[in-house]
Short mmCIF file of C-alpha atoms in Angstrom, two decimals:
data_model
loop_
_atom_site.label_atom_id
_atom_site.label_comp_id
_atom_site.label_asym_id
_atom_site.label_seq_id
_atom_site.Cartn_x
_atom_site.Cartn_y
_atom_site.Cartn_z
CA MET H 100 0.00 0.00 0.00
CA ALA H 101 1.31 3.46 -0.92
CA LYS H 102 2.35 5.54 2.07
CA VAL H 103 0.26 8.65 2.70
CA ILE H 104 2.32 11.84 2.94
CA GLU H 105 1.08 14.45 5.42
CA PRO H 106 1.14 18.14 4.33
CA THR H 107 3.23 19.01 7.37
CA GLN H 108 6.17 16.94 6.12
CA ALA H 109 7.60 18.99 3.21
CA LEU H 110 9.87 16.69 1.23
CA ASP H 111 13.32 17.67 0.04
CA VAL H 112 14.20 17.77 -3.65
CA GLU H 113 15.56 14.22 -3.83
CA GLU H 114 12.46 12.90 -2.08
CA LEU H 115 10.25 14.85 -4.49
CA LYS H 116 12.09 13.33 -7.47
CA GLN H 117 11.53 9.84 -6.09
CA LEU H 118 7.86 10.61 -5.45
CA SER H 119 7.47 11.82 -9.04
CA ARG H 120 8.77 8.47 -10.27
CA GLU H 121 6.31 6.62 -8.03
CA LEU H 122 3.37 8.74 -9.13
CA ARG H 123 4.31 8.34 -12.80
CA VAL H 124 4.04 4.59 -12.23
CA ASP H 125 0.64 5.13 -10.58
CA ILE H 126 -0.50 7.16 -13.61
CA ILE H 127 0.50 4.41 -16.05
CA GLN H 128 -1.09 1.67 -13.97
CA THR H 129 -4.28 3.66 -13.38
CA ILE H 130 -4.80 4.36 -17.09
CA THR H 131 -3.86 0.82 -18.10
CA GLU H 132 -6.35 -0.66 -15.63
CA ALA H 133 -9.08 1.59 -17.02
CA GLY H 134 -8.18 0.97 -20.65
CA SER H 135 -8.51 4.69 -21.38
CA GLY H 136 -7.22 8.05 -20.20
CA HIS H 137 -4.66 10.73 -20.95
CA PRO H 138 -1.09 9.66 -20.14
CA GLY H 139 0.87 12.34 -22.03
CA GLY H 140 -0.39 15.45 -20.24
CA SER H 141 -0.56 13.64 -16.90
CA LEU H 142 3.09 12.63 -17.08
CA SER H 143 4.18 16.16 -18.03
CA ALA H 144 2.23 17.77 -15.18
CA ILE H 145 3.14 15.51 -12.29
CA ASP H 146 6.38 17.21 -11.21
CA ALA H 147 4.60 20.53 -10.61
CA LEU H 148 1.83 18.77 -8.70
CA VAL H 149 4.35 16.93 -6.56
CA CYS H 150 6.05 20.21 -5.66
CA LEU H 151 2.74 21.91 -4.87
CA TYR H 152 1.32 19.19 -2.65
CA PHE H 153 4.45 17.72 -1.10
CA GLY H 154 7.03 20.51 -1.26
CA GLY H 155 5.47 22.62 1.49
CA ILE H 156 3.64 24.98 -0.89
CA LEU H 157 -0.07 24.12 -0.75
CA ARG H 158 -1.90 24.31 2.58
CA TYR H 159 -4.54 21.59 2.96
CA ARG H 160 -5.99 19.08 5.37
CA ALA H 161 -6.74 15.78 3.67
CA THR H 162 -8.91 14.71 6.60
CA GLU H 163 -10.84 18.00 6.38
CA PRO H 164 -11.07 18.69 2.62
CA THR H 165 -13.37 21.68 3.05
CA TRP H 166 -11.23 23.39 5.71
CA PRO H 167 -12.05 27.08 5.00
CA ASP H 168 -8.47 28.36 5.14
CA ARG H 169 -7.06 25.78 2.72
CA ASP H 170 -5.40 26.89 -0.46
CA ARG H 171 -7.29 26.08 -3.63
CA PHE H 172 -5.94 24.17 -6.62
CA VAL H 173 -7.86 24.14 -9.91
CA LEU H 174 -6.85 21.63 -12.59
CA SER H 175 -8.10 23.46 -15.65
CA LYS H 176 -6.82 20.74 -18.01
CA GLY H 177 -9.35 18.37 -16.47
CA HIS H 178 -8.69 15.49 -18.86
CA CYS H 179 -5.35 15.01 -17.08
CA SER H 180 -7.27 13.81 -14.04
CA PRO H 181 -4.96 10.79 -13.47
CA ALA H 182 -2.20 13.20 -12.40
CA LEU H 183 -4.44 14.85 -9.82
CA TYR H 184 -6.01 11.59 -8.65
CA VAL H 185 -2.68 9.88 -7.92
CA THR H 186 -1.55 13.03 -6.10
CA LEU H 187 -4.69 13.26 -3.96
CA ALA H 188 -4.50 9.56 -3.14
CA ARG H 189 -0.91 9.89 -1.97
CA ALA H 190 -1.87 12.97 0.07
CA GLY H 191 -4.54 10.92 1.84
CA PHE H 192 -7.72 12.48 0.44
CA PHE H 193 -9.04 9.03 -0.48
CA PRO H 194 -7.82 5.42 -0.42
CA HIS H 195 -5.18 4.43 -2.99
CA ASP H 196 -7.41 1.52 -4.06
CA TRP H 197 -9.83 4.00 -5.62
CA LEU H 198 -7.34 4.42 -8.46
CA LYS H 199 -8.25 0.92 -9.67
CA THR H 200 -11.79 2.16 -10.33
CA PHE H 201 -10.75 5.02 -12.61
CA ARG H 202 -13.28 5.59 -15.40
CA LYS H 203 -15.33 2.56 -14.40
CA PHE H 204 -19.10 2.51 -14.01
CA GLU H 205 -20.24 4.27 -10.81
CA SER H 206 -16.65 5.15 -9.83
CA ARG H 207 -16.06 8.56 -8.26
CA LEU H 208 -12.91 8.89 -10.38
CA GLN H 209 -14.25 9.76 -13.80
CA GLY H 210 -12.21 10.92 -16.76
CA HIS H 211 -12.72 14.57 -15.85
CA VAL H 212 -12.52 15.69 -12.25
CA ASP H 213 -15.77 16.17 -10.30
CA ARG H 214 -15.71 18.36 -7.18
CA LEU H 215 -18.97 16.87 -5.90
CA ARG H 216 -17.65 13.30 -5.83
CA VAL H 217 -13.93 13.45 -5.14
CA PRO H 218 -12.49 14.90 -1.90
CA GLY H 219 -9.79 17.44 -2.66
CA VAL H 220 -11.09 18.44 -6.08
CA GLU H 221 -11.95 22.14 -5.96
CA ALA H 222 -13.59 22.58 -9.39
CA SER H 223 -15.22 20.28 -11.92
CA THR H 224 -13.32 20.79 -15.14
CA GLY H 225 -12.99 19.29 -18.56
CA SER H 226 -14.42 21.97 -20.80
CA LEU H 227 -11.07 23.51 -21.63
CA GLY H 228 -10.28 27.17 -21.12
CA GLN H 229 -12.54 27.75 -18.13
CA GLY H 230 -10.40 26.86 -15.11
CA LEU H 231 -8.55 30.15 -14.90
CA SER H 232 -11.86 32.03 -14.81
CA VAL H 233 -12.93 29.85 -11.87
CA ALA H 234 -9.61 30.50 -10.17
CA VAL H 235 -9.97 34.25 -10.64
CA GLY H 236 -13.36 34.06 -8.92
CA MET H 237 -11.87 32.08 -6.04
CA ALA H 238 -9.04 34.59 -5.69
CA ILE H 239 -11.47 37.52 -5.62
CA ALA H 240 -13.48 35.70 -2.94
CA GLY H 241 -10.31 35.25 -0.92
CA LYS H 242 -9.62 38.97 -1.11
CA LEU H 243 -13.18 39.81 -0.06
CA ASP H 244 -12.88 37.40 2.86
CA LYS H 245 -9.53 38.99 3.82
CA SER H 246 -8.18 35.45 3.85
CA GLU H 247 -4.55 34.32 3.59
CA ARG H 248 -5.49 31.45 1.30
CA ARG H 249 -3.94 31.29 -2.15
CA VAL H 250 -5.31 29.95 -5.44
CA TRP H 251 -3.25 27.88 -7.86
CA CYS H 252 -4.47 26.93 -11.32
CA MET H 253 -2.84 24.59 -13.82
CA LEU H 254 -3.53 25.20 -17.49
CA GLY H 255 -2.53 23.23 -20.54
CA ASP H 256 -0.75 24.98 -23.37
CA GLY H 257 -3.26 23.70 -25.93
CA GLU H 258 -6.16 25.05 -23.89
CA SER H 259 -4.37 28.38 -23.58
CA GLN H 260 -5.34 28.96 -27.20
CA SER H 261 -8.88 29.55 -25.89
CA GLY H 262 -10.16 33.11 -25.75
CA GLN H 263 -11.64 32.75 -22.27
CA VAL H 264 -8.15 32.13 -20.87
CA TRP H 265 -7.13 35.60 -21.98
CA GLU H 266 -10.29 37.22 -20.66
CA ALA H 267 -9.43 35.78 -17.26
CA THR H 268 -5.79 36.79 -17.73
CA MET H 269 -6.93 40.35 -18.41
CA SER H 270 -9.20 40.50 -15.35
CA ALA H 271 -6.77 39.17 -12.68
CA PRO H 272 -4.45 42.21 -12.55
CA LYS H 273 -7.43 44.57 -12.54
CA TYR H 274 -8.21 43.20 -9.07
CA ALA H 275 -4.54 42.95 -8.05
CA LEU H 276 -4.88 39.23 -7.42
CA ASP H 277 -1.48 38.54 -5.94
CA ASN H 278 -3.06 35.52 -4.25
CA LEU H 279 -3.39 33.84 -7.66
CA CYS H 280 -0.79 31.83 -9.56
CA ALA H 281 -1.36 30.20 -12.94
CA ILE H 282 0.92 27.32 -13.88
CA VAL H 283 0.97 26.61 -17.60
CA ASP H 284 2.02 23.03 -18.29
CA HIS H 285 3.76 23.94 -21.55
CA ASN H 286 4.34 20.39 -22.80
CA GLN H 287 4.52 21.46 -26.47
CA VAL H 288 2.03 18.95 -27.88
CA GLN H 289 -1.76 18.90 -28.09
CA GLN H 290 -4.16 16.25 -29.30
CA THR H 291 -3.41 16.54 -33.00
CA GLY H 292 0.14 17.82 -33.15
CA ARG H 293 2.67 20.42 -32.05
CA VAL H 294 1.23 23.49 -30.34
CA SER H 295 3.69 25.65 -32.26
CA GLU H 296 2.27 24.40 -35.56
CA ILE H 297 -1.44 24.44 -34.67
CA MET H 298 -1.63 27.84 -32.91
CA ASP H 299 1.70 29.08 -31.64
CA LEU H 300 1.65 30.65 -28.15
CA ALA H 301 5.13 32.15 -28.26
CA PRO H 302 6.26 34.27 -26.57
CA LEU H 303 4.01 32.98 -23.79
CA ALA H 304 5.69 34.59 -20.78
CA GLU H 305 5.82 37.90 -22.61
CA LYS H 306 2.10 37.67 -23.26
CA PHE H 307 1.41 37.35 -19.52
CA ARG H 308 3.74 40.27 -18.82
CA ALA H 309 1.86 42.34 -21.39
CA PHE H 310 -1.28 41.60 -19.41
CA ARG H 311 0.49 42.96 -16.27
CA TRP H 312 1.27 39.60 -14.66
CA HIS H 313 4.54 38.64 -13.03
CA ALA H 314 5.79 35.82 -15.28
CA ILE H 315 8.45 33.18 -14.62
CA GLU H 316 9.77 30.61 -17.08
CA VAL H 317 11.08 27.40 -15.58
CA ASP H 318 12.10 23.84 -16.47
CA GLY H 319 8.94 22.03 -15.39
CA HIS H 320 10.82 18.83 -14.58
CA ASP H 321 13.35 20.55 -12.31
CA HIS H 322 11.89 20.25 -8.82
CA ALA H 323 14.25 22.79 -7.24
CA ALA H 324 13.47 25.34 -9.95
CA LEU H 325 9.74 24.72 -9.61
CA LEU H 326 9.89 25.27 -5.85
CA ASP H 327 11.86 28.49 -6.33
CA ALA H 328 9.27 29.74 -8.84
CA MET H 329 6.39 28.89 -6.49
CA HIS H 330 8.06 30.71 -3.60
CA GLU H 331 8.67 33.68 -5.91
CA ALA H 332 4.97 33.69 -6.81
CA MET H 333 4.02 33.69 -3.12
CA ALA H 334 6.34 36.64 -2.49
CA THR H 335 5.02 38.72 -5.37
CA THR H 336 2.67 41.51 -4.36
CA GLY H 337 0.16 43.62 -6.25
CA LYS H 338 -0.20 41.34 -9.26
CA PRO H 339 -0.85 37.69 -10.16
CA THR H 340 1.95 35.36 -11.20
CA ALA H 341 2.18 33.00 -14.17
CA ILE H 342 4.69 30.15 -14.10
CA VAL H 343 5.37 28.95 -17.64
CA SER H 344 6.47 25.41 -16.87
CA LYS H 345 8.40 24.06 -19.86
CA THR H 346 7.72 20.34 -19.90
CA ILE H 347 7.76 17.31 -22.17
CA LYS H 348 4.50 15.57 -22.92
CA GLY H 349 4.77 11.94 -21.85
CA LYS H 350 7.85 12.70 -19.72
CA GLY H 351 9.56 9.58 -18.40
CA VAL H 352 8.50 7.15 -21.13
CA SER H 353 10.72 7.58 -24.20
CA TRP H 354 8.23 6.43 -26.81
CA MET H 355 5.44 8.58 -25.37
CA GLU H 356 7.51 11.76 -25.14
CA LEU H 357 6.30 14.51 -27.51
CA ASN H 358 4.21 11.92 -29.36
CA PRO H 359 0.63 13.13 -30.01
CA ASP H 360 -0.50 9.48 -30.29
CA TRP H 361 -0.25 9.27 -26.49
CA HIS H 362 -2.41 12.30 -25.78
CA GLY H 363 -5.43 10.15 -24.95
CA LYS H 364 -4.64 6.46 -25.32
CA ALA H 365 -4.04 3.73 -22.76
CA PRO H 366 -1.04 1.44 -23.02
CA ASN H 367 -1.69 -2.28 -23.15
CA ALA H 368 -0.25 -4.56 -20.47
CA GLU H 369 3.05 -5.13 -22.27
CA GLN H 370 3.49 -1.42 -23.00
CA ALA H 371 2.66 -0.56 -19.42
CA GLU H 372 5.30 -2.97 -18.15
CA ARG H 373 7.91 -1.37 -20.41
CA ALA H 374 6.80 2.12 -19.35
CA VAL H 375 7.09 1.29 -15.66
CA ALA H 376 10.55 -0.19 -16.20
CA GLU H 377 11.68 2.98 -17.98
CA ILE H 378 10.28 5.25 -15.29
CA LEU H 379 11.85 3.34 -12.43
CA GLY H 380 15.15 3.11 -14.26
CA GLY H 381 15.18 6.79 -15.24
CA SER H 382 17.15 9.66 -13.81
CA ARG H 383 14.02 11.21 -12.25
#
């Protein structure tokens, strides 16, 4: 049984790297068991999630998921639910065995996250481009409540082509939402090909700066750099922060990396065995 990690025990960088490897294995096994899911974007996002939940950044109580003073995390790219589910399970929000029910009939763990059925999920997402708007609303509520809680939102780069993302981006500095941080999982590939070829986002950090955000570019698989960026976001005042997390879709499995075929397809048992072997034998 996977060991639950309490939020009070912030892991060091080497421990975070090891946890990322373990959660990548969980992602592969969860999707393989279901026979469907989104491995590519889940594998690219997991390092940032590990830093948020287990690096001493996010404040939460797994045994009290609706604790009023908790920080909020919104997974806007809701189809990458396996990444959030394996994280929440390891944090103790629900039993690890639930992962075996992913996408099965009557399971709480459906393909897109559901805040009404899964402890720890703050917003039901899946319709791309809407999560940042939800996060802006949460951040405004935090300001009105004079609360110390912070709001973190993870976006995909493909979904950042949506117009609503930029409406939300425009509104956040108007309300000086320095309690808001957007993390863009810039994994370079969307469902049908390279982001740069379908609708190029470059220069993405400059776009956020033009909208009066504090913007940081970081290697999204470098745990130390991710933690530094998150602390920098928490120290920034008067404006929201965007962390452009440069990642590799399918990170950790060589034949999935930057391959659009693995956007939304489950490996078979033999492929899953090879993927797990690669992950556990990798450098992170």
